CSV table of C-alpha atoms in Angstrom, one decimal:
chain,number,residue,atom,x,y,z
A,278,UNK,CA,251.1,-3.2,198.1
A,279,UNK,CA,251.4,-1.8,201.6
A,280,UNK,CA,251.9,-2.7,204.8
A,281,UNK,CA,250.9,-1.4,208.0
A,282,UNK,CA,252.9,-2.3,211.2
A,283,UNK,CA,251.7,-2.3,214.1
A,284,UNK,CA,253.4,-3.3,218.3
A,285,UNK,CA,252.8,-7.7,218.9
A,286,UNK,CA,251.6,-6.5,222.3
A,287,UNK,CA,250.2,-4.4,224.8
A,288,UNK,CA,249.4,-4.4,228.1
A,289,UNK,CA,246.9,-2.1,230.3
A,290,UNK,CA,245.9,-2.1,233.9
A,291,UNK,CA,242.0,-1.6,234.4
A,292,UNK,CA,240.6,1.6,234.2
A,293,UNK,CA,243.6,3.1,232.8
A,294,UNK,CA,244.4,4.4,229.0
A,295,UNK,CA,246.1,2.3,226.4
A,296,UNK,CA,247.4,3.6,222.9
A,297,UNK,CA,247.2,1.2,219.9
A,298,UNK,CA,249.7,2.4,217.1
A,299,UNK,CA,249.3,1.4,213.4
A,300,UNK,CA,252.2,2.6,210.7
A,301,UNK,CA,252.1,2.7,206.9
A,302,UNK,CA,252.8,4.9,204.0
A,303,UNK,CA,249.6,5.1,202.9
A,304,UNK,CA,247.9,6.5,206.1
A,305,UNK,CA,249.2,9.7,204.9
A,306,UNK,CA,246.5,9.6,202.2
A,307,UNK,CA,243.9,7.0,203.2
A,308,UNK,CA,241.6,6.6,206.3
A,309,UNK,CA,242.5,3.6,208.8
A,310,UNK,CA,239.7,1.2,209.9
A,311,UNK,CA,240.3,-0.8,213.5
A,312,UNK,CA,238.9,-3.9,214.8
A,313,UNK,CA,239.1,-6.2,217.6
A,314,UNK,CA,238.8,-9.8,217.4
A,315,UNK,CA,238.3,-12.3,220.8
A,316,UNK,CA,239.5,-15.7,220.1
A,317,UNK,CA,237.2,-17.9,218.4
A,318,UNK,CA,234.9,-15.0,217.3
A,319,UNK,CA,234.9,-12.7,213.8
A,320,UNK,CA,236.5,-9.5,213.9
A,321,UNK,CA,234.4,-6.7,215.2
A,322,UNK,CA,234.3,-3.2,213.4
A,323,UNK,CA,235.9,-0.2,216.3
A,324,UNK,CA,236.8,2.8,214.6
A,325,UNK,CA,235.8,3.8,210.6
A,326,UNK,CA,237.1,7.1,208.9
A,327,UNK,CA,239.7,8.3,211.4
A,328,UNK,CA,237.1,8.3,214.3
A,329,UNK,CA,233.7,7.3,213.5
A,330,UNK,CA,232.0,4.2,216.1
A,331,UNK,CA,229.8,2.1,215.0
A,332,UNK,CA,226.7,1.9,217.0
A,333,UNK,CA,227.0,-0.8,220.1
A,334,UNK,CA,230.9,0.7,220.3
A,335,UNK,CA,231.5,2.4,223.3
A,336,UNK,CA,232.7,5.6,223.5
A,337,UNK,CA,235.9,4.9,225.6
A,338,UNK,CA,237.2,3.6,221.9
A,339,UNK,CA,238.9,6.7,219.9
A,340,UNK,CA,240.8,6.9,217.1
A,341,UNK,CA,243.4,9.5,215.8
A,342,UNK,CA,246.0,10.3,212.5
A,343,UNK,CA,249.2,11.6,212.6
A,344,UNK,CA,251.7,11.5,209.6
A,345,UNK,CA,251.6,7.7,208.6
A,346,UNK,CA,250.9,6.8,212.2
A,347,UNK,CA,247.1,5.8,213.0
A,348,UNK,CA,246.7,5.3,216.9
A,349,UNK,CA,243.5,3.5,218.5
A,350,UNK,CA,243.1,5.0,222.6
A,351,UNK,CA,240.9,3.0,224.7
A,352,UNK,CA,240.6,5.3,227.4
A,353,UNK,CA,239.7,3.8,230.6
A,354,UNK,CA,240.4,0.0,229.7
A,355,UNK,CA,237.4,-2.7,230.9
A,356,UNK,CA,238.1,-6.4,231.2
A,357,UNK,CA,236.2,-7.2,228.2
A,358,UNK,CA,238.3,-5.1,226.0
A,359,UNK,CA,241.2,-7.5,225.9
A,360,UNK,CA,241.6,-8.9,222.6
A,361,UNK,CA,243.7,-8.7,219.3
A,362,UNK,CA,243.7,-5.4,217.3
A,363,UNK,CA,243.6,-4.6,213.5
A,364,UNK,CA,244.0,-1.6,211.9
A,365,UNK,CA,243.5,-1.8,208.1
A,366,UNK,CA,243.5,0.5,205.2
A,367,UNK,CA,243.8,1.1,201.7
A,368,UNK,CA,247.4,0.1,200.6
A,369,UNK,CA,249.2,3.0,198.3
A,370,UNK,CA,247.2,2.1,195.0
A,371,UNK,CA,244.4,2.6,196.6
A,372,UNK,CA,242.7,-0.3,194.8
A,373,UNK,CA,243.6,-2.7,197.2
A,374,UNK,CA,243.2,-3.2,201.4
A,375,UNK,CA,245.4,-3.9,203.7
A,376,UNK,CA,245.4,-5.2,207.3
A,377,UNK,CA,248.1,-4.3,209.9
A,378,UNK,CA,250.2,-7.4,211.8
A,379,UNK,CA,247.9,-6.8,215.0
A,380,UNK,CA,248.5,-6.2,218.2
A,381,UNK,CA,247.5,-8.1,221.5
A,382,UNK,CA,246.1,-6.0,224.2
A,383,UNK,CA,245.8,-7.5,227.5
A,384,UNK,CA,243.9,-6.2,230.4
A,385,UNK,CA,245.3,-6.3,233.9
Z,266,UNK,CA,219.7,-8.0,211.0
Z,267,UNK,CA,222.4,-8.6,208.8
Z,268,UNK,CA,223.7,-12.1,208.3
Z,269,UNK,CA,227.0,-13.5,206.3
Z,270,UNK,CA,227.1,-17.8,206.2
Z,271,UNK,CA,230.0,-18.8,204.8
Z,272,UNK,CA,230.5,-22.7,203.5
Z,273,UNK,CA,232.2,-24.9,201.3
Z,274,UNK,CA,235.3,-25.6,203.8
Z,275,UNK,CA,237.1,-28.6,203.1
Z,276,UNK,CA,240.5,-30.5,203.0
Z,277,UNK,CA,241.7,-30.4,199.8
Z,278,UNK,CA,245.2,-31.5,198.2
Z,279,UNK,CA,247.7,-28.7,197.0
Z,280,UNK,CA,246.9,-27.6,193.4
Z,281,UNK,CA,243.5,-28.7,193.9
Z,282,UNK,CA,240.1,-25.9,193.5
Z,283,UNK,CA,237.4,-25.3,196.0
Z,284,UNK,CA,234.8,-23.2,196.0
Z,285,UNK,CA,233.4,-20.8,199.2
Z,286,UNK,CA,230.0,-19.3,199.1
Z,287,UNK,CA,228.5,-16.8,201.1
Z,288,UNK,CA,224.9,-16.4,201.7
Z,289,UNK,CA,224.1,-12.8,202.7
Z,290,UNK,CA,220.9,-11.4,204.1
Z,291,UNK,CA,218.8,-8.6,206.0
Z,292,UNK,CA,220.0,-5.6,203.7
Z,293,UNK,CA,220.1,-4.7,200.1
Z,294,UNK,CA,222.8,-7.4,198.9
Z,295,UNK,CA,223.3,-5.6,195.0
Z,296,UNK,CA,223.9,-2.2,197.3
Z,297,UNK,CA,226.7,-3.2,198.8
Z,298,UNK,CA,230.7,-4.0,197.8
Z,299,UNK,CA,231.7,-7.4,199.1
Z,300,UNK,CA,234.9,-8.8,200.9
Z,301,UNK,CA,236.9,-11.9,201.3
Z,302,UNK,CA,239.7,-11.8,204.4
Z,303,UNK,CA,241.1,-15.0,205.6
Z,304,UNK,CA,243.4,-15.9,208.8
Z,305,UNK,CA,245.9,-18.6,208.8
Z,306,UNK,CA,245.4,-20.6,212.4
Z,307,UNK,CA,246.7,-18.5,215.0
Z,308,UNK,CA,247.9,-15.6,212.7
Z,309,UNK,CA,246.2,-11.9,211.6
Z,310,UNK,CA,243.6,-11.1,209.3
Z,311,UNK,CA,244.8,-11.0,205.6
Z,312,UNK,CA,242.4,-8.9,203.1
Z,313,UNK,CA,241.8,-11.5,199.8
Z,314,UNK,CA,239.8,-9.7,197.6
Z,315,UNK,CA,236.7,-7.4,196.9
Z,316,UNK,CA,233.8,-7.1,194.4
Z,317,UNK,CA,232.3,-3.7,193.8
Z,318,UNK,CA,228.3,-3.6,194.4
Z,319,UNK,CA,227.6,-4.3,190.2
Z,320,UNK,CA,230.0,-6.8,189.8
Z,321,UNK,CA,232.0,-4.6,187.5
Z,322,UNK,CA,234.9,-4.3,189.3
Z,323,UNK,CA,237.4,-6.7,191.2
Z,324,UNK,CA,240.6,-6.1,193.1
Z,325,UNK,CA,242.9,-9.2,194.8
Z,326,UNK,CA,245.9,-9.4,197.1
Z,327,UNK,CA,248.4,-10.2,195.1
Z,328,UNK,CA,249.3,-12.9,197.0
Z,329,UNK,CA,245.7,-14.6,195.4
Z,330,UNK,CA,245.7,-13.2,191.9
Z,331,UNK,CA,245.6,-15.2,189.0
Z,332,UNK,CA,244.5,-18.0,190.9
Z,333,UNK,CA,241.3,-16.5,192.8
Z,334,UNK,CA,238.0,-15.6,191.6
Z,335,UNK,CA,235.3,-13.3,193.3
Z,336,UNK,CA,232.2,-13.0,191.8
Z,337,UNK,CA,228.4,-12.8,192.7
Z,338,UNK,CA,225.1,-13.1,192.4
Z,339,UNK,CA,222.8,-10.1,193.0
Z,340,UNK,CA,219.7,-12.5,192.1
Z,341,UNK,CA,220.6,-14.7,194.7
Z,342,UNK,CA,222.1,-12.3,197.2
Z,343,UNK,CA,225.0,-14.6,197.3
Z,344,UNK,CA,228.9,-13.7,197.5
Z,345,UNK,CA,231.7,-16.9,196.2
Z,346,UNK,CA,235.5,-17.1,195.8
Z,347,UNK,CA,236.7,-19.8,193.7
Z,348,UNK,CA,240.0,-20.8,194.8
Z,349,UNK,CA,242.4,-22.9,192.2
Z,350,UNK,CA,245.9,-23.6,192.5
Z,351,UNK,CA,246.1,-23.7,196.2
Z,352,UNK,CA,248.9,-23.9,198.2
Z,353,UNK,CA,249.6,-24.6,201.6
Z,354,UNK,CA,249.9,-21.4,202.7
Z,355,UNK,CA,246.2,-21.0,201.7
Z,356,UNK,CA,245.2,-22.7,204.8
Z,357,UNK,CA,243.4,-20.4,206.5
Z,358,UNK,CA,239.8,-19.6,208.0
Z,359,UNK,CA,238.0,-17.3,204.8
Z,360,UNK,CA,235.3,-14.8,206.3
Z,361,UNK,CA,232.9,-12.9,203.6
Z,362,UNK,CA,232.6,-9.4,204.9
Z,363,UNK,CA,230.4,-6.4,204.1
Z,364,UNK,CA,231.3,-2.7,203.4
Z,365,UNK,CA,229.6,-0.3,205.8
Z,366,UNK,CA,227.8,2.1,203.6
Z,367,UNK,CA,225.9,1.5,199.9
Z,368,UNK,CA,227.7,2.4,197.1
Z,369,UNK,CA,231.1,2.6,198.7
Z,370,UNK,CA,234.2,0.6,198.8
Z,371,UNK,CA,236.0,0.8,201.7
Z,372,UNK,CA,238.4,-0.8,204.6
Z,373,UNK,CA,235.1,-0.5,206.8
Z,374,UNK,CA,233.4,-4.0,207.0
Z,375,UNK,CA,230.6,-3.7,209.8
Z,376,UNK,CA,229.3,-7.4,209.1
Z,377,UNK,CA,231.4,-10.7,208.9
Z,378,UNK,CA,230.2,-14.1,209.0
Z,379,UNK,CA,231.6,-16.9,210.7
Z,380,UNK,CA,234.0,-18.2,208.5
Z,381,UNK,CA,235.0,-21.7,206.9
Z,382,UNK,CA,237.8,-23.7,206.9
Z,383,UNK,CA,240.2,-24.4,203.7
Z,384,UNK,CA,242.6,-26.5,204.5
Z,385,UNK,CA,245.3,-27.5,202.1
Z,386,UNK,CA,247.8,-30.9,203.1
Z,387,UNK,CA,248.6,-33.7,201.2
């Protein structure tokens, strides 16, 4: 199987833009998928097929591809985004998914 | 609107087997591939196992396999994972989750449910 690594933590002040990186070999054939989760809650579905939101997802949420490098950009960072972020894929069999390690964003 | 209730959460000894169910409504249950993700207490999301729409295909982590079961029932709109051999490291919070489009089997789960507890101690 395959992983996907992603940065323990990030930090943002308010209004301003944060990058979210997520890094695999098998981003360079498969689509990654991000979610945030708030403590205590289910995850929540961000981003879908490189840069596709979900309805109720605002638009400040984008999503990119680069080589094996996915990057979530929260462009103009609100209080409410602070959470934990997933990226997750398929790994390189394709048969299987994977989640990244997550990173902590926190909003100052 | 879509809803995912988890249950059958419970303490169990290692090497013991439990059984989760998930009870899905408010879309086409039997259109849809299904997902099991857990998360160990204050750890990330790990992606358990999926069941395609007809039941005809399964995948598992291989940290699972051989000792986890998905299956469902389309009649029932109901998802379960039977868990046997568990090991400590099972301990976790299992959420179903649902693909994001019919017919598909993706990384994209737009639903989840609230999860239930397995934990594994002597």
């Amino acid at each position: 199987s395959s992983e996907l690594t992603q940065d323990p933590a990030v930090s943002v002040a308010l209004g301003q833009t944060v990058r979210i990186t997520c890094q695999g070999d098998s981003l360079r054939n498969y689509y990654a998928t991000w979610y945030h989760q708030k403590p205590g809650q289910a995850p929540v579905l961000v981003i879908y097929d490189k840069n596709n939101r979900p309805s109720g997802i605002p638009d400040r949420f984008s999503g990119s591809i680069s080589g094996n490098t996915a990057s979530l950009t929260i462009t103009g960072a609100q209080a409410e985004d602070e959470a934990d972020y997933y990226c997750a894929s398929r790994d390189s069999s394709g048969n299987l998914r994977v989640f990244g390690t997550g990173t902590k964003v926190t909003v100052l | 609107e879509v809803q995912l209730v988890e249950s059958g959460g419970v303490v169990v000894q290692p090497g013991g087997s439990v059984r989760l169910s998930c009870a899905a409504s408010g879309f086409t249950f039997d259109d849809y591939t299904m997902h099991w993700v857990r998360q160990p207490p204050g750890k990330g999301l790990e992606w358990v196992s999926l069941i395609i729409w007809d039941a005809d295909n399964t995948y598992y982590a291989d940290s699972v396999k051989g000792r986890f079961t998905i299956s469902r029932d389309n009649s029932k709109n109901s998802l379960y994972l039977q868990m046997n051999s568990l090991r400590t490291e099972d301990t976790a919070l299992y959420y179903c989750a649902k693909d994001i489009d019919p017919y598909s089997s993706s990384s994209n789960f737009d639903s989840w449910g609230q999860g239930t507890l397995v934990t594994v101690s002597s």
